[in-house]
Coordinates of C-alpha atoms and ligand atoms in Angstrom, one line a residue:
X1 CA 0.0 -0.1 0.0
X2 CA 1.1 3.8 -0.6
X3 CA -0.4 7.0 -0.5
X4 CA 0.4 9.1 -4.1
X5 CA 1.3 12.5 -4.1
X6 CA 1.2 14.9 -7.0
X7 CA 3.5 17.8 -7.0
X8 CA 3.1 21.4 -9.4
X9 CA 6.1 23.4 -9.2
X10 CA 9.8 22.5 -9.5
X11 CA 11.2 25.8 -8.2
X12 CA 13.4 26.2 -5.1
X13 CA 10.7 24.7 -2.8
X14 CA 9.6 22.2 -5.2
X15 CA 12.9 21.1 -5.6
X16 CA 13.2 20.6 -2.0
X17 CA 10.6 19.0 -1.5
X18 CA 11.5 16.6 -4.4
X19 CA 14.5 15.7 -2.7
X20 CA 12.8 14.9 0.4
X21 CA 10.5 12.6 -1.3
X22 CA 13.9 10.7 -3.3
X23 CA 16.3 10.8 -0.4
X24 CA 14.6 10.5 2.9
X25 CA 12.1 7.6 1.5
X26 CA 13.1 5.8 4.8
X27 CA 12.4 8.3 7.4
X28 CA 9.0 9.3 6.0
X29 CA 8.0 5.3 6.0
X30 CA 9.3 5.0 9.6
X31 CA 7.2 7.7 10.4
X32 CA 4.1 6.9 8.6
X33 CA 4.5 3.2 8.5
X34 CA 3.3 3.3 4.6
X35 CA 4.9 4.5 1.5
X36 CA 4.6 7.9 0.3
X37 CA 5.0 8.0 -3.4
X38 CA 5.7 10.9 -5.5
X39 CA 4.1 9.9 -8.4
X40 CA 3.8 12.9 -10.8
X41 CA 5.7 16.3 -10.8
X42 CA 4.6 18.7 -13.0
X43 CA 6.3 21.9 -14.4
X44 CA 6.3 24.0 -17.5
X45 CA 10.3 24.4 -17.4
X46 CA 11.7 21.2 -16.0
X47 CA 15.3 21.8 -16.1
X48 CA 15.8 21.4 -12.6
X49 CA 14.4 18.0 -12.8
X50 CA 17.9 17.2 -14.6
X51 CA 19.5 17.4 -10.9
X52 CA 16.9 14.7 -9.2
X53 CA 17.7 11.3 -11.4
X54 CA 14.0 10.7 -11.6
X55 CA 12.4 8.6 -14.3
X56 CA 11.3 10.5 -17.0
X57 CA 7.5 9.1 -16.7
X58 CA 7.3 11.0 -13.0
X59 CA 7.7 14.1 -15.0
X60 CA 5.4 16.4 -17.1
X61 CA 4.7 19.7 -18.4
X62 CA 1.1 19.6 -17.9
X63 CA -0.4 19.8 -14.2
X64 CA -3.7 18.5 -15.5
X65 CA -1.8 15.1 -15.9
X66 CA -1.9 15.4 -12.0
X67 CA -5.1 17.0 -11.4
X68 CA -6.8 14.1 -13.5
X69 CA -5.2 11.4 -12.0
X70 CA -7.2 9.4 -9.9
X71 CA -5.1 7.6 -7.8
X72 CA -3.6 10.9 -6.8
X73 CA -4.7 12.1 -3.3
X74 CA -2.7 14.7 -2.3
X75 CA -1.7 17.4 -4.4
X76 CA 1.2 20.1 -3.4
X77 CA 1.3 23.4 -5.3
X78 CA 4.4 25.1 -5.1
X79 CA 4.4 27.5 -8.2
X80 CA 3.2 30.7 -6.2
X81 CA 1.1 33.7 -7.3
X82 CA -2.3 33.8 -8.1
X83 CA -2.9 32.1 -11.1
X84 CA -2.9 29.5 -12.5
X85 CA -2.1 28.3 -8.9
X86 CA -5.7 29.3 -7.7
X87 CA -7.7 27.2 -10.4
X88 CA -5.0 24.5 -10.0
X89 CA -6.0 24.2 -6.2
X90 CA -9.5 24.8 -6.6
X91 CA -9.8 21.8 -9.8
X92 CA -7.7 19.5 -7.3
X93 CA -10.5 20.2 -4.4
X94 CA -13.1 19.9 -6.8
X95 CA -11.8 16.4 -8.1
X96 CA -11.8 15.5 -4.1
X97 CA -7.9 15.8 -3.4
X98 CA -6.3 17.1 -0.4
X99 CA -4.2 20.0 -1.2
X100 CA -0.9 21.2 0.4
X101 CA 0.5 25.2 -0.4
X102 CA 3.3 27.1 0.7
X103 CA 1.2 30.1 -1.4
X104 CA 1.0 33.0 1.2
X105 CA 0.0 35.5 -1.3
X106 CA -3.1 33.2 -2.5
X107 CA -4.0 32.4 1.0
X108 CA -4.1 36.0 2.0
X109 CA -5.8 37.4 -1.0
X110 CA -8.3 34.5 -1.7
X111 CA -8.1 32.1 1.2
X112 CA -11.8 32.4 2.3
X113 CA -12.7 30.7 -1.0
X114 CA -10.2 28.4 -1.2
X115 CA -10.9 27.4 2.4
X116 CA -14.9 27.2 1.6
X117 CA -14.0 25.1 -1.5
X118 CA -12.0 22.5 0.9
X119 CA -14.8 22.6 3.6
X120 CA -17.5 22.0 0.9
X121 CA -15.5 18.6 -0.5
X122 CA -14.3 17.8 3.0
X123 CA -10.7 17.6 2.0
X124 CA -7.8 18.6 4.0
X125 CA -5.9 22.0 3.0
X126 CA -2.5 22.3 4.5
X127 CA -0.3 25.5 4.8
X128 CA 2.2 25.2 7.3
X129 CA 5.0 26.4 4.7
X130 CA 2.9 29.6 4.2
X131 CA 4.3 31.6 7.3
X132 CA 7.6 31.3 8.9
X133 CA 9.2 28.7 6.4
X134 CA 10.5 25.7 8.4
X135 CA 8.8 26.9 11.8
X136 CA 5.7 24.8 12.8
X137 CA 3.9 28.1 13.5
X138 CA 0.6 27.2 11.9
X139 CA 0.3 24.1 14.0
X140 CA 1.3 25.7 16.9
X141 CA -1.4 28.0 16.7
X142 CA -3.9 25.9 15.8
X143 CA -3.1 22.6 18.4
X144 CA -0.5 23.8 20.8
X145 CA -2.1 26.7 21.9
X146 CA -5.9 25.9 21.6
X147 CA -6.5 26.6 25.2
X148 CA -5.6 30.1 25.2
X149 CA -7.1 33.4 24.1
X150 CA -4.5 35.1 22.4
X151 CA -3.3 38.8 23.0
X152 CA -0.7 39.5 20.6
X153 CA 1.3 38.1 18.0
X154 CA 4.9 39.9 17.0
X155 CA 6.7 38.5 13.9
X156 CA 9.8 38.5 12.3
X157 CA 8.8 36.9 9.3
X158 CA 10.5 37.8 6.3
X159 CA 13.7 36.4 6.0
X160 CA 14.9 38.6 3.2
X161 CA 14.2 41.6 5.1
X162 CA 15.5 40.6 8.3
X163 CA 18.9 39.3 6.2
X164 CA 19.1 42.8 4.9
X165 CA 18.9 44.5 7.9
X166 CA 21.4 42.2 10.2
X167 CA 24.0 42.9 7.2
X168 CA 23.6 46.5 6.9
X169 CA 24.2 46.9 10.9
X170 CA 26.9 44.5 11.2
X171 CA 29.0 44.9 8.0
X172 CA 27.5 48.3 7.3
X173 CA 27.3 46.7 3.4
X174 CA 25.0 48.8 1.2
X175 CA 21.1 47.8 0.7
X176 CA 21.8 46.7 -3.1
X177 CA 24.7 44.4 -2.0
X178 CA 22.9 42.7 0.8
X179 CA 19.8 42.4 -1.6
X180 CA 21.5 40.5 -4.2
X181 CA 23.4 38.1 -1.6
X182 CA 19.5 37.3 -0.1
X183 CA 18.5 36.7 -3.8
X184 CA 21.7 34.2 -4.4
X185 CA 20.8 32.1 -1.4
X186 CA 16.7 31.7 -2.8
X187 CA 15.3 33.7 0.1
X188 CA 14.0 36.4 -1.9
X189 CA 10.9 36.6 -3.8
X190 CA 10.7 36.4 -7.3
X191 CA 9.8 39.8 -6.8
X192 CA 11.9 41.3 -4.2
X193 CA 9.8 44.4 -3.7
X194 CA 7.2 42.0 -1.9
X195 CA 10.5 41.5 0.5
X196 CA 11.5 45.2 1.0
X197 CA 8.2 46.7 0.9
X198 CA 6.5 44.4 3.8
X199 CA 3.8 43.1 1.2
X200 CA 5.3 39.4 1.9
X201 CA 5.2 40.2 5.7
X202 CA 1.7 41.3 5.5
X203 CA 0.3 38.3 3.6
X204 CA 1.7 36.0 6.3
X205 CA 0.4 38.4 9.2
X206 CA -3.4 38.0 7.4
X207 CA -2.9 34.4 7.4
X208 CA -1.6 34.2 11.3
X209 CA -4.3 36.9 12.4
X210 CA -7.0 34.7 10.8
X211 CA -6.0 31.9 12.7
X212 CA -5.0 33.5 15.9
X213 CA -8.1 35.8 16.1
X214 CA -10.4 34.1 14.0
X215 CA -11.5 37.1 12.0
X216 CA -11.3 38.1 8.6
X217 CA -8.7 40.4 7.2
X218 CA -7.7 42.1 3.8
X219 CA -4.5 43.0 2.9
X220 CA -5.7 46.7 3.0
X221 CA -6.4 46.6 6.4
X222 CA -3.4 45.6 7.4
X223 CA -1.2 49.0 7.9
X224 CA 2.0 47.7 5.8
X225 CA 5.5 50.0 5.2
X226 CA 8.6 48.5 4.0
X227 CA 12.2 49.0 4.8
X228 CA 13.3 50.8 2.2
X229 CA 13.6 54.3 3.9
X230 CA 15.9 52.5 6.9
X231 CA 19.2 54.0 6.3
X232 CA 22.4 53.0 8.3
X233 CA 22.5 55.9 9.9
X234 CA 18.9 55.0 11.7
X235 CA 20.4 51.5 12.7
X236 CA 23.6 53.2 14.1
X237 CA 21.4 55.2 16.3
X238 CA 19.0 52.5 17.2
X239 CA 22.0 50.9 18.6
X240 CA 23.2 53.7 20.6
X241 CA 19.8 53.8 22.3
X242 CA 19.7 50.4 23.1
X243 CA 17.2 49.1 20.3
X244 CA 17.4 46.9 17.4
X245 CA 15.3 47.6 14.2
X246 CA 13.4 44.7 12.8
X247 CA 10.6 44.5 10.3
X248 CA 7.9 43.4 12.3
X249 CA 4.5 42.1 11.9
X250 CA 2.3 42.9 14.9
X251 CA -1.0 41.7 16.0
X252 CA -3.0 42.8 19.2
X253 CA -6.2 42.0 20.5
X254 CA -7.1 45.5 22.4
X255 CA -10.8 45.2 23.9
X256 CA -11.9 42.9 20.9
X257 CA -10.6 45.4 18.4
X258 CA -7.4 43.9 16.1
X259 CA -4.5 46.1 15.6
X260 CA -2.5 44.8 12.6
X261 CA 0.6 46.4 10.9
X262 CA 3.7 45.8 9.3
X263 CA 6.4 48.3 9.5
X264 CA 10.1 48.5 10.5
X265 CA 10.0 48.7 14.5
X266 CA 12.5 49.6 17.2
X267 CA 12.5 47.1 19.8
X268 CA 14.5 46.9 23.2
X269 CA 17.9 44.8 22.4
X270 CA 17.2 42.8 25.9
X271 CA 14.2 40.8 23.8
X272 CA 14.8 37.8 22.8
X273 CA 13.3 38.5 19.6
X274 CA 16.1 41.4 19.1
X275 CA 18.6 38.6 18.9
X276 CA 16.8 37.0 15.7
X277 CA 19.3 37.8 13.0
X278 CA 20.1 37.0 9.3
X279 CA 17.4 34.8 7.2
X280 CA 16.0 33.7 10.7
X281 CA 12.5 34.0 11.2
X282 CA 10.5 34.2 15.1
X283 CA 6.9 34.8 16.1
X284 CA 6.4 35.6 19.5
X285 CA 3.1 34.9 21.0
X286 CA 1.4 36.1 23.9
X287 CA -1.7 33.9 25.2
X288 CA -3.8 34.7 28.4
X289 CA -2.7 31.1 29.8
X290 CA 0.5 29.9 28.6
X291 CA 2.0 33.6 28.6
X292 CA 5.0 34.0 26.4
X293 CA 6.1 31.7 23.6
X294 CA 8.6 32.0 20.8
X295 CA 8.9 29.9 17.8
X296 CA 12.0 30.4 16.3
X297 CA 14.0 28.8 12.8
X298 CA 14.8 29.0 9.6
X299 CA 11.9 31.3 7.8
X300 CA 13.1 30.8 4.1
X301 CA 15.2 28.7 2.0
X302 CA 14.5 25.5 0.2
X303 CA 15.1 22.8 2.9
X304 CA 13.4 24.7 5.7
X305 CA 10.4 25.2 3.5
X306 CA 10.1 21.9 2.1
X307 CA 10.6 20.3 5.6
X308 CA 7.0 22.2 6.6
X309 CA 5.5 21.2 3.5
X310 CA 6.2 17.6 3.7
X311 CA 5.0 17.5 7.3
X312 CA 1.5 18.6 5.9
X313 CA 1.8 15.7 3.3
X314 CA 2.5 13.2 6.3
X315 CA -0.4 15.0 8.5
X316 CA -2.9 14.4 5.7
X317 CA -1.7 11.1 5.1
X318 CA -2.0 10.0 8.6
X319 CA -5.7 11.0 8.0
X320 CA -6.2 9.2 4.9
X321 CA -4.8 6.2 6.8
X322 CA -7.6 6.7 9.6
X323 CA -9.8 7.2 7.1
X324 CA -11.3 10.7 8.2
X325 CA -10.5 14.3 6.8
X326 CA -10.6 17.6 8.6
X327 CA -9.7 16.5 12.2
X328 CA -8.7 19.7 12.3
X329 CA -9.9 22.1 10.2
X330 CA -8.1 24.9 8.4
X331 CA -9.1 27.8 10.8
X332 CA -10.1 25.3 13.8
X333 CA -8.2 27.6 16.5
X334 CA -11.3 30.2 16.3
X335 CA -14.7 30.1 15.4
X336 CA -14.9 33.0 12.8
X337 CA -16.0 36.1 14.4
X338 CA -15.8 39.2 12.8
X339 CA -14.0 42.2 14.7
X340 CA -12.9 45.8 14.0
X341 CA -9.8 46.2 12.8
X342 CA -8.1 49.5 14.3
X343 CA -7.2 52.3 11.8
X344 CA -3.5 53.1 11.9
X345 CA -4.3 57.0 12.6
X346 CA -5.7 55.5 16.4
X347 CA -2.9 53.4 17.4
X348 CA -0.8 54.8 20.3
X349 CA 2.9 54.3 20.4
X350 CA 6.1 55.7 21.3
X351 CA 8.2 57.0 18.4
X352 CA 12.2 57.5 17.2
X353 CA 11.9 60.5 14.9
X354 CA 15.2 61.4 12.9
X355 CA 15.4 65.1 11.6
X356 CA 17.8 66.5 9.1
X357 CA 17.7 70.3 9.5
X358 CA 20.4 73.2 9.3
X359 CA 22.6 74.0 12.2
X360 CA 21.7 76.9 13.5
X361 CA 19.8 78.6 16.7
X362 CA 16.1 77.9 17.4
X363 CA 16.1 74.9 15.5
X364 CA 15.5 72.4 18.3
X365 CA 12.9 74.5 20.2
X366 CA 10.7 75.4 17.1
X367 CA 10.6 71.4 16.5
X368 CA 10.1 70.1 19.9
X369 CA 7.4 73.4 20.1
X370 CA 5.4 71.7 17.4
X371 CA 5.7 68.3 18.9
X372 CA 4.3 69.9 22.4
X373 CA 1.4 71.5 20.2
X374 CA 0.5 68.3 19.1
X375 CA 0.6 66.7 22.4
X376 CA 3.9 64.7 21.9
X377 CA 6.0 64.7 24.4
X378 CA 9.7 63.8 24.2
X379 CA 11.5 61.3 26.0
X380 CA 15.2 62.5 24.7
X381 CA 16.8 64.3 22.3
X382 CA 20.3 63.7 20.3
X383 CA 22.0 66.1 18.2
X384 CA 25.4 65.1 16.6
X385 CA 28.2 67.2 15.0
X386 CA 28.7 70.5 14.0
X387 CA 27.8 71.7 10.4
X388 CA 28.0 75.5 9.9
X389 CA 25.9 76.1 7.0
X390 CA 25.0 72.4 6.6
X391 CA 22.4 70.0 7.7
X392 CA 22.8 67.6 11.1
X393 CA 20.7 65.0 11.9
X394 CA 18.5 65.6 15.2
X395 CA 17.2 62.4 16.8
X396 CA 14.1 62.5 19.1
X397 CA 12.4 59.8 21.1
X398 CA 8.9 60.1 22.4
X399 CA 6.9 59.1 25.0
X400 CA 3.4 57.4 23.9
X401 CA 1.7 59.6 21.3
X402 CA -1.3 59.1 19.1
X403 CA -0.2 58.1 15.8
X404 CA -2.4 60.9 14.2
X405 CA -0.9 63.5 16.3
X406 CA 2.6 62.3 15.1
X407 CA 1.9 62.6 11.5
X408 CA 0.1 66.0 11.8
X409 CA 3.2 67.3 13.6
X410 CA 5.8 65.7 11.0
X411 CA 3.4 67.5 8.3
X412 CA 4.1 70.7 9.8
X413 CA 7.6 70.4 10.6
X414 CA 8.4 69.3 7.3
X415 CA 7.4 72.8 6.0
X416 CA 9.9 74.4 8.1
X417 CA 12.3 76.1 5.9
X418 CA 15.5 74.7 7.9
X419 CA 14.5 71.3 7.6
X420 CA 16.5 69.9 4.5
X421 CA 14.6 66.3 4.4
X422 CA 11.6 64.8 5.2
X423 CA 11.3 63.5 8.6
X424 CA 12.0 59.7 9.4
X425 CA 9.7 58.1 11.7
X426 CA 10.3 54.5 13.3
X427 CA 7.8 53.2 15.9
X428 CA 9.1 51.6 18.9
X429 CA 6.9 48.7 20.3
X430 CA 6.7 47.1 23.8
X431 CA 6.0 43.3 23.2
X432 CA 3.3 42.9 25.7
Ligands
HSE1 N1 10.5 35.6 0.7 C1 10.1 35.1 1.7 C2 11.3 35.7 2.8 C3 10.5 33.5 1.7 O1 12.2 36.0 2.8 O2 11.0 35.3 4.1 C4 9.7 32.9 2.6 O3 8.2 33.1 2.7

């Protein structure tokens, strides 16, 4: 007896999955007590397959060969993007096949439709690899933390962005060079602007929020800001002030209203999350009973992500062995309940503000005066260097303030004649 699997997409992760199936067969058999057979692999471009030493009858350029094969019970989709991935998944479901996908963009945008189709056909859907690469965060939320009401999630969930920030800080390397290295490692998305602009992080946060808080959320409701305005100067000031800058995904339940945002964030260097460097990911989850937990591991790359994909296949195969489906439904942590998503202008945070201004009398008093007029109180001020006739950086750390007030104040400060560059803002977070 064996359980047949079809794989659509032989890119970086697809190769990792194919290698596990071909090289780790004994381990899979030991875990399942049954053979998992990778029956077919489909990709328009089968160039990568040359490295796998597979019999040619396994390979096809037509995904329909998998979708129409009645013996294949589990279909893995690893082509990414919206189409044709969505049509393939819906067709597989319609054929009564269980599905496994790592496609965070698709789930963030069309998850509801796909989950509903899977529910109607009573098939399983695994998406462990969609968030945090090899870290079993989806399973942790659905199963391990099921006794909790979750308060907050703070995630470093884009390996590329974390790698870039880490290298920029450690080696003072320029942004472009570090990005190229990340692409060479295979972490970055096909379009790396998704990584840099925070869009990939927002996709993953949407999935985490629907699981953790049981509410639907659209991408438009997640405030999203990337790392492209972070300069080596910010990383240097941040270190001096005792902070690290991380591209953080934040979600908090504040009196049944959800704060959902993705942006560069300053966190105290004393937090464990601040030590997560390079392509590593970590998700810090606070539950009402368990307290603080942190899930850490490789958030991107061929083998870690393939590890998560194959774990879903094993999970579904175990259900098949017991002749059951959907023992744990995709969003089983919470029954769906609509919750209000908080507008970014209404959040309260502390802020790091960096101004570039001409070095002359009353600059500081003008800037701090405008901040004061907008109810913003300062915790500290740093001005470095002396540049008569030139610009100097001025850094101000604020106490907690309303985002809307900060924005109004910065708009006004930006109009001052001695301010030579659009002010920089980084939100500071306490992980509570
Ligand atoms: N581009 C993503 C990252 C891949 O860098 O984390 C994993 O989703």
